[in-house]
JSON list of C-alpha atoms in Angstrom, two decimals:
[
{"chain": "A", "resi": 1, "resn": "UNK", "atom": "CA", "xyz": [31.30, 80.86, 90.55]},
{"chain": "A", "resi": 2, "resn": "UNK", "atom": "CA", "xyz": [27.88, 80.54, 89.85]},
{"chain": "A", "resi": 3, "resn": "UNK", "atom": "CA", "xyz": [27.32, 80.30, 93.81]},
{"chain": "A", "resi": 4, "resn": "UNK", "atom": "CA", "xyz": [28.92, 83.17, 94.24]},
{"chain": "A", "resi": 5, "resn": "UNK", "atom": "CA", "xyz": [26.90, 85.86, 92.12]},
{"chain": "A", "resi": 6, "resn": "UNK", "atom": "CA", "xyz": [23.73, 84.15, 92.77]},
{"chain": "A", "resi": 7, "resn": "UNK", "atom": "CA", "xyz": [25.36, 85.21, 96.89]},
{"chain": "A", "resi": 8, "resn": "UNK", "atom": "CA", "xyz": [26.09, 88.60, 95.83]},
{"chain": "A", "resi": 9, "resn": "UNK", "atom": "CA", "xyz": [22.57, 89.29, 94.31]},
{"chain": "A", "resi": 10, "resn": "UNK", "atom": "CA", "xyz": [21.07, 87.59, 97.67]},
{"chain": "A", "resi": 11, "resn": "UNK", "atom": "CA", "xyz": [23.20, 89.60, 100.27]},
{"chain": "A", "resi": 12, "resn": "UNK", "atom": "CA", "xyz": [22.24, 92.70, 98.40]},
{"chain": "A", "resi": 13, "resn": "UNK", "atom": "CA", "xyz": [18.56, 92.30, 98.69]},
{"chain": "A", "resi": 14, "resn": "UNK", "atom": "CA", "xyz": [18.40, 91.07, 102.05]},
{"chain": "A", "resi": 15, "resn": "UNK", "atom": "CA", "xyz": [20.63, 94.22, 102.40]},
{"chain": "A", "resi": 16, "resn": "UNK", "atom": "CA", "xyz": [18.40, 96.73, 100.56]},
{"chain": "A", "resi": 17, "resn": "UNK", "atom": "CA", "xyz": [15.27, 95.46, 101.16]},
{"chain": "A", "resi": 18, "resn": "UNK", "atom": "CA", "xyz": [16.10, 95.00, 105.20]},
{"chain": "A", "resi": 19, "resn": "UNK", "atom": "CA", "xyz": [17.83, 99.17, 105.26]},
{"chain": "A", "resi": 20, "resn": "UNK", "atom": "CA", "xyz": [14.79, 100.10, 103.01]},
{"chain": "A", "resi": 21, "resn": "UNK", "atom": "CA", "xyz": [12.37, 98.26, 105.48]},
{"chain": "A", "resi": 22, "resn": "UNK", "atom": "CA", "xyz": [13.94, 99.48, 108.54]},
{"chain": "A", "resi": 23, "resn": "UNK", "atom": "CA", "xyz": [15.43, 103.56, 107.30]},
{"chain": "A", "resi": 24, "resn": "UNK", "atom": "CA", "xyz": [12.68, 104.26, 105.26]},
{"chain": "A", "resi": 25, "resn": "UNK", "atom": "CA", "xyz": [9.17, 102.29, 106.24]},
{"chain": "A", "resi": 26, "resn": "UNK", "atom": "CA", "xyz": [9.80, 101.98, 110.58]},
{"chain": "A", "resi": 27, "resn": "UNK", "atom": "CA", "xyz": [12.04, 105.60, 110.31]},
{"chain": "A", "resi": 28, "resn": "UNK", "atom": "CA", "xyz": [14.56, 104.28, 112.89]},
{"chain": "A", "resi": 29, "resn": "UNK", "atom": "CA", "xyz": [17.34, 106.67, 111.44]},
{"chain": "A", "resi": 30, "resn": "UNK", "atom": "CA", "xyz": [20.26, 107.36, 112.97]},
{"chain": "A", "resi": 31, "resn": "UNK", "atom": "CA", "xyz": [21.51, 110.71, 111.91]},
{"chain": "A", "resi": 32, "resn": "UNK", "atom": "CA", "xyz": [19.93, 112.24, 114.71]},
{"chain": "A", "resi": 33, "resn": "UNK", "atom": "CA", "xyz": [21.59, 115.45, 115.63]},
{"chain": "A", "resi": 34, "resn": "UNK", "atom": "CA", "xyz": [20.54, 118.71, 115.28]},
{"chain": "A", "resi": 35, "resn": "UNK", "atom": "CA", "xyz": [22.46, 119.88, 111.78]},
{"chain": "A", "resi": 36, "resn": "UNK", "atom": "CA", "xyz": [20.75, 116.40, 110.28]},
{"chain": "A", "resi": 37, "resn": "UNK", "atom": "CA", "xyz": [17.67, 117.85, 109.18]},
{"chain": "A", "resi": 38, "resn": "UNK", "atom": "CA", "xyz": [18.92, 120.33, 107.24]},
{"chain": "A", "resi": 39, "resn": "UNK", "atom": "CA", "xyz": [21.81, 118.02, 105.92]},
{"chain": "A", "resi": 40, "resn": "UNK", "atom": "CA", "xyz": [20.21, 114.90, 104.84]},
{"chain": "A", "resi": 41, "resn": "UNK", "atom": "CA", "xyz": [17.03, 115.83, 102.20]},
{"chain": "A", "resi": 42, "resn": "UNK", "atom": "CA", "xyz": [17.22, 113.30, 99.15]},
{"chain": "A", "resi": 43, "resn": "UNK", "atom": "CA", "xyz": [17.28, 109.55, 99.11]},
{"chain": "A", "resi": 44, "resn": "UNK", "atom": "CA", "xyz": [19.70, 108.32, 95.69]},
{"chain": "A", "resi": 45, "resn": "UNK", "atom": "CA", "xyz": [18.42, 105.00, 95.14]},
{"chain": "A", "resi": 46, "resn": "UNK", "atom": "CA", "xyz": [20.63, 104.27, 92.44]},
{"chain": "A", "resi": 47, "resn": "UNK", "atom": "CA", "xyz": [23.85, 105.48, 95.17]},
{"chain": "A", "resi": 48, "resn": "UNK", "atom": "CA", "xyz": [22.26, 103.48, 98.01]},
{"chain": "A", "resi": 49, "resn": "UNK", "atom": "CA", "xyz": [21.82, 100.11, 95.52]},
{"chain": "A", "resi": 50, "resn": "UNK", "atom": "CA", "xyz": [25.48, 100.18, 94.92]},
{"chain": "A", "resi": 51, "resn": "UNK", "atom": "CA", "xyz": [26.46, 100.47, 98.66]},
{"chain": "A", "resi": 52, "resn": "UNK", "atom": "CA", "xyz": [24.67, 97.02, 99.24]},
{"chain": "A", "resi": 53, "resn": "UNK", "atom": "CA", "xyz": [25.85, 95.72, 95.97]},
{"chain": "A", "resi": 54, "resn": "UNK", "atom": "CA", "xyz": [29.34, 96.31, 97.24]},
{"chain": "A", "resi": 55, "resn": "UNK", "atom": "CA", "xyz": [28.40, 96.01, 100.98]},
{"chain": "A", "resi": 56, "resn": "UNK", "atom": "CA", "xyz": [27.32, 92.56, 99.44]},
{"chain": "A", "resi": 57, "resn": "UNK", "atom": "CA", "xyz": [30.58, 91.98, 96.69]},
{"chain": "A", "resi": 58, "resn": "UNK", "atom": "CA", "xyz": [32.66, 92.33, 100.64]},
{"chain": "A", "resi": 59, "resn": "UNK", "atom": "CA", "xyz": [31.25, 89.84, 102.91]},
{"chain": "A", "resi": 60, "resn": "UNK", "atom": "CA", "xyz": [30.65, 87.07, 99.81]},
{"chain": "A", "resi": 61, "resn": "UNK", "atom": "CA", "xyz": [34.79, 87.89, 99.53]},
{"chain": "A", "resi": 62, "resn": "UNK", "atom": "CA", "xyz": [35.35, 87.37, 102.91]},
{"chain": "A", "resi": 63, "resn": "UNK", "atom": "CA", "xyz": [33.36, 84.34, 103.89]},
{"chain": "A", "resi": 64, "resn": "UNK", "atom": "CA", "xyz": [34.37, 82.31, 100.01]},
{"chain": "A", "resi": 65, "resn": "UNK", "atom": "CA", "xyz": [37.56, 83.60, 100.22]},
{"chain": "A", "resi": 66, "resn": "UNK", "atom": "CA", "xyz": [39.18, 83.54, 103.91]},
{"chain": "A", "resi": 67, "resn": "UNK", "atom": "CA", "xyz": [36.81, 81.45, 106.69]},
{"chain": "A", "resi": 68, "resn": "UNK", "atom": "CA", "xyz": [35.19, 79.64, 104.08]},
{"chain": "A", "resi": 69, "resn": "UNK", "atom": "CA", "xyz": [31.65, 80.34, 105.46]},
{"chain": "A", "resi": 70, "resn": "UNK", "atom": "CA", "xyz": [29.06, 77.34, 103.81]},
{"chain": "A", "resi": 71, "resn": "UNK", "atom": "CA", "xyz": [25.80, 78.03, 106.39]},
{"chain": "A", "resi": 72, "resn": "UNK", "atom": "CA", "xyz": [23.16, 80.10, 107.30]},
{"chain": "A", "resi": 73, "resn": "UNK", "atom": "CA", "xyz": [23.65, 79.91, 110.70]},
{"chain": "A", "resi": 74, "resn": "UNK", "atom": "CA", "xyz": [28.22, 81.10, 110.66]},
{"chain": "A", "resi": 75, "resn": "UNK", "atom": "CA", "xyz": [27.35, 83.90, 107.64]},
{"chain": "A", "resi": 76, "resn": "UNK", "atom": "CA", "xyz": [24.38, 84.96, 110.32]},
{"chain": "A", "resi": 77, "resn": "UNK", "atom": "CA", "xyz": [26.67, 85.26, 113.42]},
{"chain": "A", "resi": 78, "resn": "UNK", "atom": "CA", "xyz": [29.71, 86.65, 111.11]},
{"chain": "A", "resi": 79, "resn": "UNK", "atom": "CA", "xyz": [27.66, 89.36, 109.39]},
{"chain": "A", "resi": 80, "resn": "UNK", "atom": "CA", "xyz": [26.62, 90.42, 113.03]},
{"chain": "A", "resi": 81, "resn": "UNK", "atom": "CA", "xyz": [29.60, 90.56, 114.14]},
{"chain": "A", "resi": 82, "resn": "UNK", "atom": "CA", "xyz": [30.59, 92.76, 110.63]},
{"chain": "A", "resi": 83, "resn": "UNK", "atom": "CA", "xyz": [27.45, 95.06, 110.52]},
{"chain": "A", "resi": 84, "resn": "UNK", "atom": "CA", "xyz": [27.81, 96.12, 114.41]},
{"chain": "A", "resi": 85, "resn": "UNK", "atom": "CA", "xyz": [31.72, 97.18, 113.44]},
{"chain": "A", "resi": 86, "resn": "UNK", "atom": "CA", "xyz": [30.70, 98.85, 110.52]},
{"chain": "A", "resi": 87, "resn": "UNK", "atom": "CA", "xyz": [27.61, 101.04, 111.47]},
{"chain": "A", "resi": 88, "resn": "UNK", "atom": "CA", "xyz": [29.91, 101.93, 114.95]},
{"chain": "A", "resi": 89, "resn": "UNK", "atom": "CA", "xyz": [32.26, 102.60, 113.31]},
{"chain": "A", "resi": 90, "resn": "UNK", "atom": "CA", "xyz": [30.62, 105.14, 110.73]},
{"chain": "A", "resi": 91, "resn": "UNK", "atom": "CA", "xyz": [28.52, 106.58, 112.54]},
{"chain": "A", "resi": 92, "resn": "UNK", "atom": "CA", "xyz": [31.79, 107.04, 115.97]},
{"chain": "A", "resi": 93, "resn": "UNK", "atom": "CA", "xyz": [33.70, 108.64, 113.07]},
{"chain": "A", "resi": 94, "resn": "UNK", "atom": "CA", "xyz": [29.99, 111.32, 112.24]},
{"chain": "A", "resi": 95, "resn": "UNK", "atom": "CA", "xyz": [29.68, 111.35, 116.37]},
{"chain": "A", "resi": 96, "resn": "UNK", "atom": "CA", "xyz": [33.31, 112.44, 116.80]},
{"chain": "A", "resi": 97, "resn": "UNK", "atom": "CA", "xyz": [33.54, 114.49, 114.12]},
{"chain": "A", "resi": 98, "resn": "UNK", "atom": "CA", "xyz": [29.95, 116.32, 112.71]},
{"chain": "A", "resi": 99, "resn": "UNK", "atom": "CA", "xyz": [26.79, 117.61, 114.65]},
{"chain": "A", "resi": 100, "resn": "UNK", "atom": "CA", "xyz": [24.83, 114.86, 112.82]},
{"chain": "A", "resi": 101, "resn": "UNK", "atom": "CA", "xyz": [25.01, 112.02, 115.40]},
{"chain": "A", "resi": 102, "resn": "UNK", "atom": "CA", "xyz": [24.38, 111.70, 118.71]},
{"chain": "A", "resi": 103, "resn": "UNK", "atom": "CA", "xyz": [25.50, 108.78, 121.23]},
{"chain": "A", "resi": 104, "resn": "UNK", "atom": "CA", "xyz": [22.24, 106.91, 120.14]},
{"chain": "A", "resi": 105, "resn": "UNK", "atom": "CA", "xyz": [22.41, 107.62, 116.95]},
{"chain": "A", "resi": 106, "resn": "UNK", "atom": "CA", "xyz": [25.86, 105.21, 117.04]},
{"chain": "A", "resi": 107, "resn": "UNK", "atom": "CA", "xyz": [23.72, 102.75, 119.12]},
{"chain": "A", "resi": 108, "resn": "UNK", "atom": "CA", "xyz": [21.26, 102.31, 116.68]},
{"chain": "A", "resi": 109, "resn": "UNK", "atom": "CA", "xyz": [23.53, 102.50, 113.96]},
{"chain": "A", "resi": 110, "resn": "UNK", "atom": "CA", "xyz": [25.07, 99.74, 115.35]},
{"chain": "A", "resi": 111, "resn": "UNK", "atom": "CA", "xyz": [22.10, 97.59, 115.62]},
{"chain": "A", "resi": 112, "resn": "UNK", "atom": "CA", "xyz": [20.50, 98.02, 113.11]},
{"chain": "A", "resi": 113, "resn": "UNK", "atom": "CA", "xyz": [23.69, 97.35, 110.18]},
{"chain": "A", "resi": 114, "resn": "UNK", "atom": "CA", "xyz": [23.92, 93.95, 112.52]},
{"chain": "A", "resi": 115, "resn": "UNK", "atom": "CA", "xyz": [20.28, 93.01, 111.64]},
{"chain": "A", "resi": 116, "resn": "UNK", "atom": "CA", "xyz": [21.11, 93.52, 108.62]},
{"chain": "A", "resi": 117, "resn": "UNK", "atom": "CA", "xyz": [24.43, 92.52, 107.84]},
{"chain": "A", "resi": 118, "resn": "UNK", "atom": "CA", "xyz": [23.28, 89.64, 110.09]},
{"chain": "A", "resi": 119, "resn": "UNK", "atom": "CA", "xyz": [20.52, 88.77, 108.17]},
{"chain": "A", "resi": 120, "resn": "UNK", "atom": "CA", "xyz": [22.44, 89.24, 104.34]},
{"chain": "A", "resi": 121, "resn": "UNK", "atom": "CA", "xyz": [25.25, 87.22, 105.99]},
{"chain": "A", "resi": 122, "resn": "UNK", "atom": "CA", "xyz": [22.79, 83.93, 106.17]},
{"chain": "A", "resi": 123, "resn": "UNK", "atom": "CA", "xyz": [20.99, 84.98, 103.31]},
{"chain": "A", "resi": 124, "resn": "UNK", "atom": "CA", "xyz": [25.41, 84.20, 101.25]},
{"chain": "A", "resi": 125, "resn": "UNK", "atom": "CA", "xyz": [26.08, 82.10, 103.76]},
{"chain": "A", "resi": 126, "resn": "UNK", "atom": "CA", "xyz": [23.83, 79.61, 102.60]},
{"chain": "A", "resi": 127, "resn": "UNK", "atom": "CA", "xyz": [23.63, 80.39, 99.15]},
{"chain": "A", "resi": 128, "resn": "UNK", "atom": "CA", "xyz": [27.43, 80.05, 98.88]},
{"chain": "A", "resi": 129, "resn": "UNK", "atom": "CA", "xyz": [27.04, 76.50, 100.67]},
{"chain": "A", "resi": 130, "resn": "UNK", "atom": "CA", "xyz": [25.22, 75.60, 97.94]},
{"chain": "A", "resi": 131, "resn": "UNK", "atom": "CA", "xyz": [26.09, 72.81, 95.54]}
]
């Protein structure tokens, strides 16, 4: 149980840290459609942290209960796949139903979510494998 708690904490830190670096500091933004500038005007940090905790908890549950992932490399690979799917699905939904995202935004989200989840998955896998 202790390893799972540390895995959630480590995954949350990795997801939030990389998200802040990629989206805030480096400025990669998947919402690049015509209406995006007028729509996205705030940064609600507590909600973002809660989202990252939920993502890290999801990865921890999947890795520990369903996939028996307990190494950095296997967590990295699984995290990459899961993150790319989450990034693609979320932005494809916006692309298909709004003017908030263009196709380049879908590609950007797929890549950035894949990178973030790969690192977080590696951290989670490593922490789950610690005895």
